[in-house]
Every structure is written in C-alpha cells, then in structure tokens.
Tab-separated table of C-alpha atoms and ligand atoms in Angstrom:
chain	number	residue	atom	x	y	z
A	745	MET	CA	0.000	0.000	0.000
A	746	GLU	CA	1.527	3.269	-1.098
A	747	ASN	CA	0.482	6.525	0.551
A	748	GLY	CA	-2.838	5.209	1.677
A	749	GLY	CA	-3.784	3.923	-1.741
A	750	THR	CA	-5.670	0.674	-1.971
A	751	GLU	CA	-5.833	-1.359	-5.142
A	752	GLU	CA	-9.216	0.047	-6.160
A	753	MET	CA	-8.263	3.670	-5.728
A	754	GLY	CA	-4.837	3.593	-7.277
A	755	THR	CA	-1.513	4.917	-6.124
A	756	ARG	CA	-0.368	8.457	-5.663
A	757	GLU	CA	1.613	8.060	-8.849
A	758	GLU	CA	-1.530	7.239	-10.789
A	759	ARG	CA	-3.607	9.919	-9.148
A	760	THR	CA	-1.098	12.693	-9.737
A	761	ARG	CA	-0.350	11.880	-13.378
A	762	TRP	CA	-2.639	14.602	-14.783
A	763	PHE	CA	-1.391	17.072	-12.200
A	764	LEU	CA	2.246	16.647	-13.183
A	765	GLN	CA	1.222	16.948	-16.816
A	766	ASP	CA	-0.852	20.117	-16.336
A	767	ARG	CA	1.668	22.062	-14.235
A	768	PHE	CA	-0.088	25.416	-14.053
A	769	GLY	CA	-3.202	26.368	-12.100
A	770	MET	CA	-5.235	29.335	-10.836
A	771	PHE	CA	-5.788	29.917	-7.113
A	772	ILE	CA	-8.709	32.167	-6.191
A	773	HIS	CA	-9.144	33.829	-2.797
A	774	TRP	CA	-12.553	35.399	-2.576
A	775	GLY	CA	-14.982	35.994	0.257
A	776	LEU	CA	-16.402	38.582	2.659
A	777	TYR	CA	-12.893	39.911	3.316
A	778	SER	CA	-12.848	41.171	-0.274
A	779	ILE	CA	-15.169	43.990	0.861
A	780	PRO	CA	-12.858	45.696	3.421
A	781	ALA	CA	-10.143	44.912	0.875
A	782	ARG	CA	-7.212	44.587	3.256
A	783	GLY	CA	-6.434	40.943	2.695
A	784	GLU	CA	-8.081	37.676	3.765
A	785	TRP	CA	-6.682	37.708	7.323
A	786	ILE	CA	-8.420	40.958	8.228
A	787	ARG	CA	-10.774	39.556	10.845
A	788	GLY	CA	-7.945	37.835	12.709
A	789	ASN	CA	-5.322	40.532	12.237
A	790	GLU	CA	-7.520	43.449	13.187
A	791	ARG	CA	-9.385	41.525	15.918
A	792	MET	CA	-12.601	42.528	14.240
A	793	SER	CA	-15.780	41.835	16.160
A	794	ARG	CA	-18.373	39.440	14.860
A	795	GLU	CA	-20.892	42.284	14.642
A	796	HIS	CA	-18.572	44.334	12.478
A	797	TYR	CA	-17.751	41.382	10.239
A	798	MET	CA	-21.451	40.618	9.847
A	799	THR	CA	-21.931	43.995	8.145
A	800	TYR	CA	-19.965	42.535	5.238
A	801	PHE	CA	-22.170	39.459	5.303
A	802	ASP	CA	-25.203	41.723	5.041
A	803	GLU	CA	-23.878	43.503	1.962
A	804	PHE	CA	-22.049	40.764	0.048
A	805	ASP	CA	-23.923	40.732	-3.261
A	806	ALA	CA	-21.412	39.294	-5.740
A	807	SER	CA	-23.096	41.489	-8.326
A	808	ARG	CA	-20.358	41.097	-10.943
A	809	TYR	CA	-19.520	37.505	-10.126
A	810	ASP	CA	-19.307	35.719	-13.444
A	811	PRO	CA	-17.093	32.653	-13.056
A	812	LYS	CA	-17.329	32.068	-16.799
A	813	LYS	CA	-15.122	35.145	-17.130
A	814	TRP	CA	-12.692	33.770	-14.557
A	815	ALA	CA	-12.647	30.440	-16.353
A	816	SER	CA	-12.008	31.968	-19.744
A	817	ALA	CA	-9.184	34.095	-18.295
A	818	ALA	CA	-7.658	30.951	-16.787
A	819	LYS	CA	-8.095	29.047	-20.011
A	820	ALA	CA	-6.497	31.796	-22.086
A	821	ALA	CA	-3.584	31.959	-19.641
A	822	GLY	CA	-2.950	28.264	-20.182
A	823	GLN	CA	-4.012	27.271	-16.686
A	824	LYS	CA	-5.283	23.717	-16.545
A	825	TYR	CA	-6.762	23.595	-13.070
A	826	ALA	CA	-8.170	25.947	-10.469
A	827	VAL	CA	-8.662	26.067	-6.711
A	828	LEU	CA	-11.316	28.312	-5.095
A	829	THR	CA	-11.645	29.231	-1.403
A	830	THR	CA	-14.995	27.634	-0.575
A	831	LYS	CA	-14.405	28.642	3.072
A	832	HIS	CA	-11.443	30.635	4.376
A	833	HIS	CA	-10.379	31.117	8.015
A	834	ASP	CA	-13.257	33.550	8.584
A	835	GLY	CA	-15.598	30.582	8.254
A	836	PHE	CA	-17.777	32.166	5.574
A	837	CYS	CA	-18.990	29.593	3.041
A	838	LEU	CA	-19.369	30.389	-0.631
A	839	PHE	CA	-21.425	27.207	-0.910
A	840	ASP	CA	-24.898	26.294	0.267
A	841	SER	CA	-23.970	24.260	3.322
A	842	LYS	CA	-26.806	22.723	5.308
A	843	LEU	CA	-24.608	22.904	8.411
A	844	THR	CA	-24.393	26.682	8.796
A	845	ASP	CA	-26.259	29.909	8.119
A	846	PHE	CA	-22.984	31.716	7.483
A	847	LYS	CA	-23.078	31.158	3.752
A	848	ALA	CA	-23.459	32.999	0.467
A	849	THR	CA	-27.016	31.766	0.066
A	850	ASN	CA	-28.043	33.950	3.017
A	851	THR	CA	-26.294	37.096	1.781
A	852	PRO	CA	-27.714	39.421	-0.870
A	853	ALA	CA	-25.840	37.239	-3.387
A	854	GLY	CA	-28.501	34.671	-2.545
A	855	ARG	CA	-27.022	31.664	-4.318
A	856	ASP	CA	-24.478	28.870	-4.208
A	857	LEU	CA	-21.363	30.485	-5.679
A	858	VAL	CA	-19.339	27.278	-5.625
A	859	ARG	CA	-21.849	25.599	-7.890
A	860	GLU	CA	-21.393	28.310	-10.528
A	861	TYR	CA	-17.629	28.136	-10.212
A	862	VAL	CA	-17.556	24.383	-10.637
A	863	ASP	CA	-19.866	24.516	-13.646
A	864	ALA	CA	-17.982	27.349	-15.353
A	865	PHE	CA	-14.514	25.887	-14.982
A	866	ARG	CA	-15.599	22.400	-15.881
A	867	ALA	CA	-17.218	23.773	-19.041
A	868	GLU	CA	-13.817	25.150	-20.080
A	869	GLY	CA	-12.191	21.785	-19.472
A	870	ILE	CA	-10.326	23.097	-16.437
A	871	ALA	CA	-9.882	20.701	-13.517
A	872	VAL	CA	-11.702	21.846	-10.396
A	873	GLY	CA	-10.190	22.187	-6.934
A	874	LEU	CA	-11.755	23.302	-3.656
A	875	TYR	CA	-9.841	25.093	-0.909
A	876	TYR	CA	-11.260	24.512	2.547
A	877	SER	CA	-9.900	26.133	5.698
A	878	ILE	CA	-9.730	23.758	8.639
A	879	ILE	CA	-9.192	26.860	10.796
A	880	ASP	CA	-12.522	28.546	11.501
A	881	TRP	CA	-12.946	31.892	13.286
A	882	HIS	CA	-16.710	31.765	13.139
A	883	HIS	CA	-17.536	28.369	14.619
A	884	ASP	CA	-18.147	28.490	18.369
A	885	ASP	CA	-16.281	25.249	18.937
A	886	TYR	CA	-13.087	26.244	17.191
A	887	PRO	CA	-10.310	27.072	19.679
A	888	GLY	CA	-8.589	29.727	17.594
A	889	TYR	CA	-5.127	29.877	16.179
A	890	GLY	CA	-2.211	30.686	18.486
A	891	ASP	CA	-2.191	34.329	19.539
A	892	LYS	CA	-4.423	34.943	16.569
A	893	ALA	CA	-7.059	33.149	18.610
A	894	HIS	CA	-10.704	33.131	17.741
A	895	PRO	CA	-11.566	36.834	17.426
A	896	ASP	CA	-14.776	36.146	19.306
A	897	ARG	CA	-12.844	35.116	22.373
A	898	ASP	CA	-10.858	38.290	22.966
A	899	ASN	CA	-12.830	39.394	25.995
A	900	GLU	CA	-12.421	37.823	29.413
A	901	ALA	CA	-15.899	36.395	29.582
A	902	ALA	CA	-15.564	34.561	26.307
A	903	LYS	CA	-11.955	33.483	26.681
A	904	ASP	CA	-12.601	30.520	28.922
A	905	LYS	CA	-15.909	29.534	27.455
A	906	PRO	CA	-15.760	25.755	27.115
A	907	ILE	CA	-15.719	24.442	23.602
A	908	ASP	CA	-16.605	21.061	22.207
A	909	PHE	CA	-13.959	20.504	19.553
A	910	ASP	CA	-15.533	17.220	18.476
A	911	ARG	CA	-18.572	19.188	17.494
A	912	TYR	CA	-16.358	21.357	15.279
A	913	LEU	CA	-14.795	18.266	13.731
A	914	GLU	CA	-18.213	16.887	12.970
A	915	TYR	CA	-19.062	20.175	11.279
A	916	MET	CA	-15.787	20.253	9.360
A	917	HIS	CA	-16.045	16.645	8.204
A	918	GLY	CA	-19.679	17.239	7.331
A	919	GLN	CA	-18.871	20.236	5.151
A	920	VAL	CA	-16.117	18.392	3.347
A	921	LYS	CA	-18.610	15.643	2.669
A	922	GLU	CA	-21.072	18.174	1.284
A	923	LEU	CA	-18.414	19.678	-0.970
A	924	LEU	CA	-17.404	16.283	-2.301
A	925	THR	CA	-20.936	14.983	-2.728
A	926	ASN	CA	-22.849	17.869	-4.248
A	927	TYR	CA	-20.704	19.049	-7.149
A	928	GLY	CA	-19.765	15.963	-9.136
A	929	LYS	CA	-16.157	14.982	-9.644
A	930	ILE	CA	-13.733	17.225	-7.777
A	931	ASP	CA	-10.096	17.052	-8.770
A	932	ILE	CA	-8.315	18.652	-5.812
A	933	MET	CA	-9.120	19.117	-2.134
A	934	TRP	CA	-6.886	21.852	-0.768
A	935	PHE	CA	-6.911	21.978	3.054
A	936	ASP	CA	-5.420	24.890	4.966
A	937	PHE	CA	-3.751	24.472	7.487
A	938	SER	CA	-2.196	22.573	10.404
A	939	TYR	CA	-0.036	24.298	13.027
A	940	ASP	CA	1.601	23.563	16.378
A	941	ASN	CA	-0.113	20.488	17.785
A	942	MET	CA	-3.190	21.079	15.664
A	943	THR	CA	-2.214	18.562	13.058
A	944	GLY	CA	-2.957	15.082	11.769
A	945	GLU	CA	-5.251	13.104	14.034
A	946	LYS	CA	-6.305	16.289	15.861
A	947	TRP	CA	-8.430	16.763	12.753
A	948	LYS	CA	-9.378	13.064	12.784
A	949	ALA	CA	-7.417	13.072	9.593
A	950	THR	CA	-7.369	9.349	8.821
A	951	GLU	CA	-11.126	9.162	9.176
A	952	LEU	CA	-11.478	12.297	7.064
A	953	ILE	CA	-9.235	10.964	4.316
A	954	ARG	CA	-11.050	7.639	4.166
A	955	MET	CA	-14.366	9.426	3.850
A	956	ILE	CA	-12.956	11.640	1.097
A	957	ARG	CA	-11.492	8.752	-0.859
A	958	SER	CA	-14.695	6.745	-0.554
A	959	ILE	CA	-16.570	9.561	-2.318
A	960	GLN	CA	-13.837	10.800	-4.662
A	961	PRO	CA	-11.283	8.009	-5.123
A	962	ASP	CA	-9.131	9.939	-7.602
A	963	ILE	CA	-9.063	13.304	-5.855
A	964	LEU	CA	-5.730	14.919	-5.023
A	965	ILE	CA	-5.231	16.223	-1.495
A	966	ASP	CA	-2.598	18.719	-0.394
A	967	ASN	CA	-0.295	18.046	2.560
A	968	ARG	CA	-1.677	20.572	5.022
A	969	LEU	CA	-3.658	18.161	7.175
A	970	GLY	CA	-0.303	17.218	8.627
A	971	GLY	CA	1.850	14.122	8.544
A	972	ASN	CA	5.061	13.780	6.620
A	973	ILE	CA	4.615	13.375	2.901
A	974	ARG	CA	8.388	13.008	2.547
A	975	ALA	CA	8.586	9.929	4.776
A	976	ALA	CA	9.328	6.473	3.370
A	977	GLU	CA	5.825	5.473	4.427
A	978	PRO	CA	3.746	8.630	4.771
A	979	GLU	CA	0.606	8.676	6.907
A	980	GLU	CA	-2.604	8.047	5.030
A	981	TYR	CA	-3.471	11.722	5.469
A	982	ALA	CA	-0.059	13.089	4.455
A	983	GLY	CA	-1.445	14.063	1.069
A	984	ASP	CA	-0.598	13.718	-2.598
A	985	PHE	CA	1.484	16.820	-3.071
A	986	PHE	CA	3.622	19.171	-1.014
A	987	SER	CA	2.515	22.809	-0.919
A	988	PRO	CA	5.281	25.361	-0.402
A	989	GLU	CA	3.899	28.866	-0.079
A	990	GLN	CA	5.380	32.073	-1.510
A	991	ILE	CA	8.611	30.228	-2.159
A	992	ILE	CA	10.082	27.984	-4.804
A	993	PRO	CA	12.099	25.312	-2.994
A	994	PRO	CA	15.637	25.622	-4.409
A	995	GLY	CA	16.096	21.911	-4.898
A	996	GLY	CA	12.485	20.944	-5.539
A	997	ILE	CA	10.908	18.523	-3.051
A	998	VAL	CA	12.256	15.044	-2.589
A	999	ASP	CA	11.316	12.264	-0.185
A	1000	VAL	CA	13.681	10.716	2.346
A	1001	ASN	CA	15.063	8.504	-0.408
A	1002	GLY	CA	15.855	11.455	-2.610
A	1003	GLN	CA	13.002	10.737	-5.026
A	1004	SER	CA	11.127	13.701	-6.409
A	1005	ILE	CA	7.577	13.972	-5.060
A	1006	PRO	CA	4.744	16.068	-6.505
A	1007	TRP	CA	4.702	19.645	-5.267
A	1008	GLU	CA	2.974	22.889	-6.069
A	1009	ALA	CA	4.202	26.347	-5.132
A	1010	CYS	CA	1.358	28.760	-4.476
A	1011	ILE	CA	2.310	32.336	-5.196
A	1012	THR	CA	0.447	35.655	-5.041
A	1013	LEU	CA	0.501	38.143	-7.922
A	1014	ASN	CA	0.879	41.078	-5.519
A	1015	ASP	CA	1.456	40.763	-1.754
A	1016	ASN	CA	-1.964	39.518	-0.719
A	1017	TRP	CA	-4.084	36.435	-1.321
A	1018	GLY	CA	-7.407	38.177	-0.802
A	1019	TYR	CA	-8.226	41.426	-2.579
A	1020	HIS	CA	-6.311	44.423	-1.263
A	1021	SER	CA	-7.328	47.682	-2.880
A	1022	GLU	CA	-4.048	49.470	-2.193
A	1023	ASP	CA	-1.634	46.669	-2.945
A	1024	LYS	CA	-0.279	47.463	-6.408
A	1025	ASN	CA	2.941	45.568	-5.870
A	1026	TYR	CA	2.357	43.222	-8.772
A	1027	LYS	CA	4.996	40.930	-10.132
A	1028	SER	CA	5.894	41.413	-13.769
A	1029	THR	CA	4.692	38.966	-16.379
A	1030	GLN	CA	8.300	38.062	-16.992
A	1031	GLN	CA	8.745	37.161	-13.310
A	1032	VAL	CA	5.613	35.050	-13.366
A	1033	ILE	CA	6.663	33.139	-16.479
A	1034	ARG	CA	10.197	32.605	-15.233
A	1035	SER	CA	8.923	31.474	-11.828
A	1036	MET	CA	6.656	28.954	-13.486
A	1037	VAL	CA	9.597	27.699	-15.517
A	1038	GLU	CA	11.668	27.479	-12.348
A	1039	CYS	CA	8.997	25.342	-10.694
A	1040	ILE	CA	8.847	22.971	-13.631
A	1041	SER	CA	12.637	22.828	-13.922
A	1042	LYS	CA	12.480	21.457	-10.356
A	1043	ASN	CA	9.586	19.068	-11.026
A	1044	GLY	CA	6.947	21.275	-9.447
A	1045	ASN	CA	3.715	23.048	-10.351
A	1046	LEU	CA	2.728	26.689	-10.022
A	1047	LEU	CA	-0.609	27.715	-8.513
A	1048	LEU	CA	-0.915	31.423	-9.251
A	1049	ASN	CA	-3.267	33.404	-7.045
A	1050	ILE	CA	-5.925	35.940	-7.978
A	1051	GLY	CA	-7.907	37.973	-5.451
A	1052	PRO	CA	-11.119	39.211	-7.090
A	1053	ASP	CA	-12.773	42.323	-5.646
A	1054	ALA	CA	-15.925	42.439	-3.515
A	1055	LYS	CA	-18.147	42.367	-6.558
A	1056	GLY	CA	-16.369	39.381	-8.033
A	1057	GLU	CA	-14.169	40.984	-10.648
A	1058	MET	CA	-10.510	40.219	-11.086
A	1059	THR	CA	-8.294	43.279	-11.031
A	1060	ARG	CA	-7.202	44.815	-14.305
A	1061	GLU	CA	-3.561	44.261	-13.353
A	1062	SER	CA	-4.181	40.550	-12.777
A	1063	LEU	CA	-6.033	40.161	-16.044
A	1064	VAL	CA	-3.220	41.852	-17.977
A	1065	ILE	CA	-0.671	39.452	-16.482
A	1066	LEU	CA	-2.854	36.426	-17.223
A	1067	ASP	CA	-3.317	37.639	-20.756
A	1068	GLU	CA	0.395	38.112	-21.341
A	1069	VAL	CA	1.232	34.768	-19.758
A	1070	GLY	CA	-1.322	33.227	-22.100
A	1071	GLU	CA	0.256	34.829	-25.142
A	1072	TRP	CA	3.591	33.300	-24.153
A	1073	MET	CA	2.018	29.935	-23.309
A	1074	ARG	CA	0.298	29.754	-26.669
A	1075	LEU	CA	3.694	29.716	-28.365
A	1076	ASN	CA	5.777	28.023	-25.690
A	1077	GLY	CA	3.399	25.742	-23.801
A	1078	ASP	CA	5.199	22.660	-25.130
A	1079	SER	CA	8.070	23.556	-22.809
A	1080	ILE	CA	5.704	23.562	-19.808
A	1081	TYR	CA	3.013	20.874	-20.059
A	1082	GLY	CA	4.240	17.389	-19.322
A	1083	CYS	CA	7.717	18.725	-18.672
A	1084	GLY	CA	9.927	18.299	-15.657
A	1085	SER	CA	13.484	18.688	-14.577
A	1086	SER	CA	16.451	17.794	-16.729
A	1087	LEU	CA	19.392	15.782	-15.487
A	1088	LEU	CA	21.604	18.495	-16.926
A	1089	ALA	CA	22.836	21.144	-14.525
A	1090	LYS	CA	21.284	24.603	-14.670
A	1091	PRO	CA	22.923	26.463	-17.546
A	1092	GLU	CA	24.403	29.895	-16.910
A	1093	TRP	CA	22.086	31.602	-19.404
A	1094	GLY	CA	18.766	30.329	-18.019
A	1095	ARG	CA	17.031	27.055	-17.262
A	1096	TYR	CA	16.183	23.706	-18.754
A	1097	THR	CA	12.887	21.892	-18.747
A	1098	GLN	CA	12.638	18.499	-20.369
A	1099	LYS	CA	10.091	16.063	-21.751
A	1100	ALA	CA	11.477	12.666	-22.836
A	1101	ASN	CA	14.227	13.360	-25.373
A	1102	LYS	CA	13.186	16.967	-25.944
A	1103	LEU	CA	15.219	19.488	-24.039
A	1104	TYR	CA	13.775	22.981	-23.684
A	1105	ALA	CA	16.335	25.728	-23.212
A	1106	HIS	CA	14.801	28.782	-21.553
A	1107	VAL	CA	17.254	31.497	-22.480
A	1108	TYR	CA	17.147	34.627	-20.333
A	1109	ASP	CA	20.604	35.945	-20.908
A	1110	ARG	CA	21.451	36.404	-24.544
A	1111	GLY	CA	25.055	37.489	-24.285
A	1112	ILE	CA	26.484	38.344	-27.697
A	1113	GLY	CA	27.685	35.053	-29.082
A	1114	PRO	CA	26.227	31.625	-29.679
A	1115	ILE	CA	24.698	29.890	-26.676
A	1116	TYR	CA	26.737	27.185	-25.054
A	1117	PHE	CA	25.269	23.779	-24.181
A	1118	GLN	CA	27.581	21.996	-21.847
A	1119	GLY	CA	27.941	18.269	-22.384
A	1120	LEU	CA	25.795	18.134	-25.499
A	1121	LYS	CA	28.414	17.883	-28.232
A	1122	GLY	CA	27.168	15.446	-30.836
A	1123	LYS	CA	23.959	14.864	-28.893
A	1124	ILE	CA	21.722	17.528	-30.406
A	1125	LYS	CA	19.880	16.126	-33.395
A	1126	LYS	CA	18.258	19.407	-34.212
A	1127	ALA	CA	17.470	22.713	-32.603
A	1128	ARG	CA	14.408	24.885	-33.197
A	1129	LEU	CA	13.069	28.138	-31.860
A	1130	LEU	CA	9.932	26.944	-30.074
A	1131	ARG	CA	7.833	30.035	-30.712
A	1132	ASP	CA	7.857	29.753	-34.501
A	1133	GLY	CA	9.727	26.598	-35.433
A	1134	THR	CA	12.706	28.406	-36.936
A	1135	GLU	CA	15.689	26.146	-37.484
A	1136	LEU	CA	18.700	27.041	-35.375
A	1137	LYS	CA	22.284	26.237	-36.244
A	1138	VAL	CA	24.137	23.822	-34.007
A	1139	GLU	CA	27.819	24.386	-34.550
A	1140	VAL	CA	31.180	24.719	-33.002
A	1141	PRO	CA	32.409	28.211	-33.789
A	1142	TRP	CA	35.859	28.876	-35.154
A	1143	MET	CA	38.581	28.165	-32.628
A	1144	ALA	CA	36.066	27.110	-29.942
A	1145	GLU	CA	37.837	23.771	-29.561
A	1146	GLU	CA	40.788	25.744	-28.272
A	1147	TYR	CA	38.844	27.217	-25.356
A	1148	SER	CA	39.651	25.292	-22.256
A	1149	ASP	CA	36.159	24.724	-20.934
A	1150	VAL	CA	34.069	23.894	-23.992
A	1151	ASN	CA	35.087	20.283	-24.156
A	1152	GLY	CA	32.049	18.156	-24.838
A	1153	GLY	CA	29.837	21.147	-25.365
A	1154	ALA	CA	27.858	22.403	-28.340
A	1155	PHE	CA	26.849	25.883	-29.438
A	1156	ILE	CA	23.553	27.073	-30.838
A	1157	THR	CA	23.369	30.327	-32.742
A	1158	LEU	CA	20.401	32.647	-32.429
A	1159	LYS	CA	20.021	35.178	-35.227
A	1160	GLY	CA	19.745	38.834	-34.356
A	1161	ALA	CA	21.230	40.863	-31.557
A	1162	LYS	CA	18.321	40.511	-29.152
A	1163	LEU	CA	16.354	37.619	-27.773
A	1164	PRO	CA	13.179	37.076	-29.799
A	1165	ASP	CA	11.103	36.890	-26.605
A	1166	GLU	CA	12.035	39.100	-23.693
A	1167	MET	CA	9.866	37.000	-21.335
A	1168	ASP	CA	11.675	33.779	-22.025
A	1169	THR	CA	13.029	32.601	-25.354
A	1170	VAL	CA	12.753	28.834	-25.685
B	1309	JFZ	C1	-2.468	30.145	4.466
B	1309	JFZ	C2	-3.561	31.121	4.782
B	1309	JFZ	O1	-3.447	31.555	6.100
B	1309	JFZ	C3	-3.500	32.289	3.823
B	1309	JFZ	O2	-4.533	33.186	4.086
B	1309	JFZ	C4	-3.626	31.770	2.411
B	1309	JFZ	O3	-4.890	31.173	2.219
B	1309	JFZ	C5	-2.529	30.776	2.128
B	1309	JFZ	C6	-2.640	30.126	0.775
B	1309	JFZ	O4	-2.515	29.734	3.118
B	1309	JFZ	O5	-1.247	30.739	4.791
B	1309	JFZ	C7	-0.288	30.090	5.464
B	1309	JFZ	C8	-0.351	28.775	5.784
B	1309	JFZ	C9	0.692	28.180	6.477
B	1309	JFZ	C10	1.779	28.942	6.825
B	1309	JFZ	C11	1.859	30.265	6.465
B	1309	JFZ	C12	0.825	30.843	5.788
B	1309	JFZ	N1	2.813	28.364	7.541
B	1309	JFZ	O6	2.738	27.176	7.903
B	1309	JFZ	O7	3.827	29.032	7.793
C-alpha cells in the first residue's frame, strides 16, 4: 500500500499523473474579506468583532460575479486547473452548506457560488479544486489559532468559554462531505492548514481521508492536514502533493530517499491572497513566467493566485498578467506541459525543462555570441526556436575547440542581436 492507496483507488503516482502533466493552475481567494479589501486575514489581524464582520455578510452581493469570465481568463492563460476558497479562516462559506447559516445563500448574493464556479470551470475543461480552511474563526467550537485566537474570544468572559472541539470536527467533516458529494467529480481538495499540535489526528485526519477517498477516489489532497509526505511510508493523510507557499524550494521537493515527489508552489501576484485595494505591488509577467519555468525545472507546479474584488471581478492588473502569460504559453506551452526537470545542470544563461528526449532551453541571458550547451556535443539532433519553429544552427564556432572549458559542449546560434522573446526565449 503506497500513501494510503488501496488497489481500487490507485496509487499516488496514478492519481497525480494529470497534475504533473498540467503544471499550471489558478488559485482564487474570494470571500467577505474582499469587501474591506485589506487581505483575507483581516478579521484575525484586526481583531474585528463578529458584529462588524457581519456587516460585510449583510452587503455581500457578488453582483459582478461571473465565473465564466474567470474560467475563460484561466483558459487563455494556459491554466489547466483551479482552486477556489470555498471557506477561508473567517468561516464564511461560498457554498450552500446545510450545516451553517454563514453562507453565500443567506447574503444578498442569494445563491451557491461554488456551484457556478464548478460549472464554469468544468465547461472550459479546467480541472476543479476546492480550498477549505480547517481553521474557523466563526464556529463556536473552534479554539482559535495561536495568539491569533478566535476573534470572538478576545474578551475575558468569552476566553474561557468551554468548547466542544468534536462538534467542530463533525461540522468540518460534514462540510467536506457536502463539498465532495454535491458538485460531481472534484479534482483537488486543498486543506489549509495545520499548526503547532493542531495537526494530523487532531483533525481526525485518517477518518477524514477515508471518507474523502470513498466519495472521490481519484481526488488529489494537499499536505496541510499534517503528517510527513516526505517519509518512506507517509501517513494516510499526508497528502498527494507538497505545498510550499510564496517560495520555490531551491532543490524541488524530494522524499527521504531522494526521489522527487509532486509539489505545487502557491504564489500571489501582488502581496496579498485576498483582494487588497491598495496593494499594487504586482509581479511582472516576466517574473511570473520565469517562476513557473523554475517550478517545472524542479519538477513542481505553479498555482498562481488571484484575489477578485468584492463584486467578483478580477483586477485589471491581474487580467493583464494572465493575458500576457497566455500569449507566451500559446507559443511556448510545449516547454511547460508534461515537462519536468532535466538531469543536466542549470545552464548559466537560463534554465532547462525536459520532456522525454526533448530538451527545452529557456534562455534569459542572450550574451552576444552563440549559446553554449555543456555536455551536449554530438547529442543535439536538431534545434528549433519553439515560438515559430525556426531552425537554429548547431555548430562549433571557429577556434572554440581551443577554449579550455568547452570540451564536450555544443553551441547554438540565435540570429539577431536581441532575444526574440524578452519574457523567455525557448
Ligand atoms: C495560508 C492562509 O493563512 C492564507 O490566508 C492563504 O490562504 C494561504 C494560501 O494559506 O497561509 C499560510 C499557511 C501556512 C503557513 C503560512 C501561511 N505556515 O505554515 O507558515
């Protein structure tokens, strides 16, 4: 038995095959916190009272929520899967849960917003993932999170109020069951997150995982329920992929035996997950593309975050980046999908990705001469510019054999003084 897989449900390797092929996804953080527009942690960070937070509940109308637009933006960007916050730490549910009143159905929006998301993305052929916060600042039986304890328990009277954590677990398990029962096939369940001793069996994680797999045998689960996904024999709940956040692990993620395991870096476009009206610190399209390439060159995926505004619209800045990424992907997607790391060392001019016997050279630094490929002398059958198929010359320039360090290397000449694609020339 590998990673909790039984014969009927398949192994992690089988489950994650599509995920490693698809490589690039869209993360969406959207909820009541999009109204105050200071990030998704606002209720915890600002110790906001329940009464104050409920004013957002009373006005949340999602009047420009059109997930078909989100899905077509994702599709055009070349993203193959998506993950939406069905419930974040604030406990507000975008779906029509029978287990709470704190849900979109009871706001002016008046409908199940997860249903529309699932339908829209599925219609575009994009795999559907659901983010679900196991932390909950709204539920009376949730203890809170460290010094960012339950905002409702700030005052003395409430601080020592007894809680029945099992009742919370029943609620949490029940909502996961709803999410995995009511919307057809779900591709990813993205839990967030374990901390301190709140990890693993504290969440009744084995029971939870078995329930999940009995409903959705092929679903992928992240590693934030706890456990050690890198162990030789990970816990059943240790997940299918590792989820580094706001960082690309320099050496990728390997298990204790040094074998690469599936991972996905989640990265924000500016400095916030949820909408922040004043945060204009957006990454450049070039950074986004090169970061995606870096992930893949280390056998990982990129889950790129968008924080739509209170009304449900993605920011103009985000849409421009997605559009430009898409333009690049249209011409260079072959160097992304189904690709992984190369055994060759990182070249000084950029990065390699590889798919079987095709090596993709992502050239960032043009220099002035031909581009040197260490160790590939006599091994390159042909070289092409990926974006338009132009044949490139593989040659050893005059006198190159005399240079001390080119032994065993080959050179490829790019015409023109500048790189044809300033984002990333492949
Ligand atoms: C979590 C959330 O708190 C955050 O709002 C966002 O949804 C992000 C994707 O996930 O952020 C974390 C989770 C874990 C750690 C740090 C931030 N951690 O373990 O250090």
